[in-house]
Short mmCIF file of C-alpha atoms in Angstrom, two decimals:
data_model
loop_
_atom_site.label_atom_id
_atom_site.label_comp_id
_atom_site.label_asym_id
_atom_site.label_seq_id
_atom_site.Cartn_x
_atom_site.Cartn_y
_atom_site.Cartn_z
CA GLN A 1 -0.03 -0.14 0.10
CA GLY A 2 2.72 2.40 0.69
CA GLN A 3 4.63 1.85 -2.67
CA VAL A 4 3.73 4.83 -5.05
CA VAL A 5 4.94 4.96 -8.52
CA GLU A 6 4.39 8.41 -10.15
CA SER A 7 4.75 9.52 -13.60
CA GLY A 8 3.59 11.91 -16.21
CA GLY A 9 5.66 15.09 -15.73
CA GLY A 10 7.51 17.26 -18.44
CA SER A 11 7.54 20.29 -20.32
CA VAL A 12 4.60 21.98 -21.94
CA GLN A 13 3.85 25.36 -23.43
CA VAL A 14 1.37 27.80 -21.92
CA GLY A 15 -2.37 26.66 -22.57
CA GLY A 16 -1.25 23.18 -23.37
CA SER A 17 -2.27 19.97 -21.36
CA LEU A 18 -0.72 17.31 -19.24
CA THR A 19 -1.67 14.22 -17.45
CA LEU A 20 -0.04 12.86 -14.36
CA SER A 21 -0.74 9.51 -12.81
CA CYS A 22 0.19 7.24 -9.85
CA THR A 23 -0.05 3.79 -9.49
CA SER A 24 -0.60 2.13 -5.93
CA ILE A 25 -2.66 -0.37 -4.25
CA ALA A 26 -3.57 2.60 -2.16
CA TYR A 27 -5.75 3.81 -5.10
CA THR A 28 -7.73 0.65 -5.05
CA TYR A 29 -9.76 1.99 -2.01
CA SER A 30 -12.86 4.27 -2.39
CA ARG A 31 -12.96 4.90 1.35
CA ARG A 32 -9.78 6.50 1.61
CA CYS A 33 -8.75 10.00 0.52
CA ALA A 34 -6.33 10.65 -2.64
CA ALA A 35 -4.98 13.90 -3.41
CA TRP A 36 -2.72 15.87 -5.49
CA PHE A 37 -0.17 18.36 -4.03
CA ARG A 38 2.46 20.57 -5.60
CA GLN A 39 5.28 22.59 -4.22
CA VAL A 40 7.80 25.20 -5.58
CA PRO A 41 11.21 26.23 -3.58
CA GLY A 42 10.74 28.23 -0.70
CA LYS A 43 6.78 27.64 -0.28
CA GLU A 44 4.74 25.59 1.28
CA ARG A 45 3.19 22.21 -0.21
CA GLU A 46 -0.23 23.03 -1.36
CA GLU A 47 -3.14 20.86 -2.15
CA VAL A 48 -4.48 21.26 -5.82
CA ALA A 49 -6.95 18.43 -5.68
CA SER A 50 -8.48 15.71 -3.75
CA ILE A 51 -10.96 13.04 -4.22
CA LEU A 52 -12.96 10.56 -2.04
CA SER A 53 -14.29 8.53 -4.48
CA GLY A 54 -16.69 6.42 -2.56
CA ARG A 55 -18.36 9.53 -1.65
CA GLY A 56 -18.26 10.92 -4.97
CA SER A 57 -16.58 13.90 -3.36
CA THR A 58 -13.80 16.23 -5.11
CA ASN A 59 -12.17 19.24 -4.17
CA TYR A 60 -9.89 21.83 -5.84
CA ALA A 61 -7.86 24.83 -5.19
CA ASP A 62 -9.34 27.89 -6.48
CA SER A 63 -6.30 28.51 -8.48
CA VAL A 64 -6.78 25.11 -10.60
CA LYS A 65 -10.38 25.03 -10.58
CA GLY A 66 -12.33 24.52 -13.96
CA ARG A 67 -8.45 23.57 -15.24
CA PHE A 68 -7.66 20.51 -13.49
CA ALA A 69 -9.50 17.19 -12.82
CA ILE A 70 -8.66 14.32 -10.53
CA TYR A 71 -9.90 11.03 -11.05
CA GLN A 72 -9.23 7.67 -9.34
CA ASP A 73 -9.37 4.47 -11.12
CA ASN A 74 -9.67 1.66 -8.49
CA ALA A 75 -9.50 -1.23 -11.30
CA GLU A 76 -6.19 0.32 -12.50
CA LYS A 77 -5.06 1.10 -9.07
CA THR A 78 -4.35 4.62 -10.33
CA LEU A 79 -4.82 8.06 -9.60
CA TYR A 80 -4.90 10.79 -12.30
CA LEU A 81 -4.33 14.66 -12.44
CA LEU A 82 -5.84 15.97 -15.77
CA MET A 83 -4.30 19.37 -16.55
CA SER A 84 -5.48 21.73 -19.19
CA SER A 85 -4.98 25.51 -20.02
CA LEU A 86 -1.60 25.13 -18.22
CA LYS A 87 -0.25 28.47 -16.84
CA PRO A 88 3.35 29.22 -15.78
CA GLU A 89 2.10 29.76 -12.22
CA ASP A 90 1.33 25.87 -12.52
CA THR A 91 5.18 24.99 -12.56
CA ALA A 92 6.06 22.94 -9.52
CA MET A 93 6.79 19.74 -8.26
CA TYR A 94 3.59 17.63 -8.13
CA TYR A 95 3.01 14.60 -5.65
CA CYS A 96 0.21 12.37 -5.35
CA ALA A 97 -0.83 11.39 -1.89
CA ALA A 98 -3.22 8.84 -0.29
CA GLN A 99 -4.20 8.39 3.30
CA ARG A 100 -4.15 5.43 5.48
CA PHE A 101 -7.39 6.08 7.07
CA THR A 102 -10.10 8.47 6.42
CA ASP A 103 -13.17 9.43 8.11
CA TYR A 104 -15.94 8.18 5.79
CA SER A 105 -18.55 10.37 7.39
CA THR A 106 -16.87 13.61 6.12
CA ALA A 107 -17.87 14.97 2.54
CA THR A 108 -14.38 16.12 1.60
CA CYS A 109 -10.79 15.14 2.12
CA SER A 110 -8.40 17.07 4.04
CA PRO A 111 -6.01 20.02 2.12
CA ASN A 112 -3.16 19.25 5.04
CA SER A 113 -0.40 17.30 3.74
CA ALA A 114 0.30 15.95 7.33
CA GLU A 115 -2.82 13.98 6.96
CA TYR A 116 -1.55 11.84 4.13
CA ASP A 117 0.60 8.83 4.70
CA PHE A 118 1.58 7.55 1.12
CA TRP A 119 3.41 9.78 -1.20
CA GLY A 120 4.69 9.43 -4.65
CA GLN A 121 8.20 10.49 -5.36
CA GLY A 122 7.29 13.56 -7.23
CA THR A 123 7.29 14.63 -10.94
CA GLN A 124 8.39 18.15 -12.35
CA VAL A 125 5.89 20.12 -14.19
CA THR A 126 7.26 23.05 -16.17
CA VAL A 127 4.79 25.43 -18.36
CA SER A 128 6.91 27.74 -20.49
CA SER A 129 5.63 30.62 -22.83
#
């Protein structure tokens, strides 16, 4: 459950699209929160999207709302982040994450990185003009 393989990063021009993915047994569980975070040097790690698939609940940071989509495919054991209309401000190291335990009574997942237990190794996304 703790082993996560992350891929999909790269360089793209402004307005382009990119899809990130993470594969792990952690993404076979619909009652555990999964999320994508990103971080740039000197800044706090921020959540960009989260999902609790069993509840049909997703949440997005305002900065990516309408441009990014998070999706979990339990059969594929894969978490996706579909990014479009990319901006230079989206340039960051992106990390996928999953919780070991989730309070299933909640409708949304925590945006706090400390609440997540399993992490991908990170993949760099660079958006240039």
